[in-house]
CSV table of C-alpha atoms in Angstrom, one decimal:
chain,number,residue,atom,x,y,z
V,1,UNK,CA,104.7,76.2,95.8
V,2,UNK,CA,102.4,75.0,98.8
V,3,UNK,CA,99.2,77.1,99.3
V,4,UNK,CA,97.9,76.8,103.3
V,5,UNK,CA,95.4,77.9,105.4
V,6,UNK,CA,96.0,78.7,108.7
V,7,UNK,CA,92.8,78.8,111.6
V,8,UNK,CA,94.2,81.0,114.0
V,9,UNK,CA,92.8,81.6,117.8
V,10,UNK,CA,92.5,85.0,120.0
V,11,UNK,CA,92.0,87.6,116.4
V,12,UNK,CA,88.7,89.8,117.2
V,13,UNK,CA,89.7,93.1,114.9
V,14,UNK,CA,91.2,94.5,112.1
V,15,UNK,CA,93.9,95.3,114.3
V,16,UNK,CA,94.8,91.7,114.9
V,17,UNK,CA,94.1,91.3,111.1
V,18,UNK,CA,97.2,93.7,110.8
V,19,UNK,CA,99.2,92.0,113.6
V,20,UNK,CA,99.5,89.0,111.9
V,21,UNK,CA,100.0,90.2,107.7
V,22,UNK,CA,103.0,92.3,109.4
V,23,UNK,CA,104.4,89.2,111.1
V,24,UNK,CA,103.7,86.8,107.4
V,25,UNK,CA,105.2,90.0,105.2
V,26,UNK,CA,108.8,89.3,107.2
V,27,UNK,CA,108.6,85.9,105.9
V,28,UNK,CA,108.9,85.2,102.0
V,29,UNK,CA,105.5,84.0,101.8
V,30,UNK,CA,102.9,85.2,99.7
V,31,UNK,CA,100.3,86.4,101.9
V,32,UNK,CA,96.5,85.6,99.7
V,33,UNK,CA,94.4,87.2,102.5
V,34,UNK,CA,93.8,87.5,106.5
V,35,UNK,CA,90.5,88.0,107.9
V,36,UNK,CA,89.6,86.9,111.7
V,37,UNK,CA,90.4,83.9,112.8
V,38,UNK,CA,92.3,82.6,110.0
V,39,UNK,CA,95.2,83.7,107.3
V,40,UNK,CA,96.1,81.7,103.9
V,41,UNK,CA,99.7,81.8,102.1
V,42,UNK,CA,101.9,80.5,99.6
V,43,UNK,CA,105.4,79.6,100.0
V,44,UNK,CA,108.2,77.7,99.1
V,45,UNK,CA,109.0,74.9,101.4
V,46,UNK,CA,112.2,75.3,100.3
V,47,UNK,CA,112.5,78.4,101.7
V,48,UNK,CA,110.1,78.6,104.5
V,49,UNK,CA,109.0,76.2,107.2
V,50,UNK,CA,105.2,75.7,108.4
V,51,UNK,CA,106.9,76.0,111.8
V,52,UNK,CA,108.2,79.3,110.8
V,53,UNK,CA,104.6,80.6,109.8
V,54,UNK,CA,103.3,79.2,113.1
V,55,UNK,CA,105.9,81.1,114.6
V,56,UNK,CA,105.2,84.5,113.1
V,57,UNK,CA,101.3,84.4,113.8
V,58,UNK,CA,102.6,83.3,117.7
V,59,UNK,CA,104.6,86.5,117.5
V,60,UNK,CA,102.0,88.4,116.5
V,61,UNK,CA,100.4,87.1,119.6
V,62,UNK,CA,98.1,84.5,118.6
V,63,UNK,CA,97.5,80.8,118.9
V,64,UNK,CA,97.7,78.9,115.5
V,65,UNK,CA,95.1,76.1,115.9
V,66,UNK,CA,95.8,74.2,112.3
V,67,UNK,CA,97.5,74.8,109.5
V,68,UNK,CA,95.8,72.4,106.6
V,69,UNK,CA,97.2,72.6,103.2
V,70,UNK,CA,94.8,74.0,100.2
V,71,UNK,CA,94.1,71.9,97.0
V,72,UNK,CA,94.1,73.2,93.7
């Protein structure tokens, strides 16, 4: 399992907060927690691309500016 963060640009509510867990629960990721401005998950690289995480925050209609992987 990889654990990342993701700093994420354009979220300024709970709304967006919302936007972006419904586009990461479609995904088989486990979503740790999403505040503004940034989301962290686990997943299976097997099983999920970063690409594909990118891709459901960008549907969610936000700009992903890093994704950096978490230690520990």
């Amino acid at each position: 399992m990889e654990s990342v963060k993701i700093t994420i640009n354009g979220m300024t509510c709970m709304h967006c907060v919302k936007a972006v867990e419904v586009e990461l629960s479609e995904l088989q990721v486990n979503v740790l927690g999403v505040k503004i401005g940034s989301a962290e998950v686990r997943f299976d690289p097997a099983k999920v691309k970063k690409s594909e995480i990118e891709d459901a925050v960008k549907n969610a209609g936000y700009e992903v500016v890093s994704i950096e992987e978490l230690k520990g």
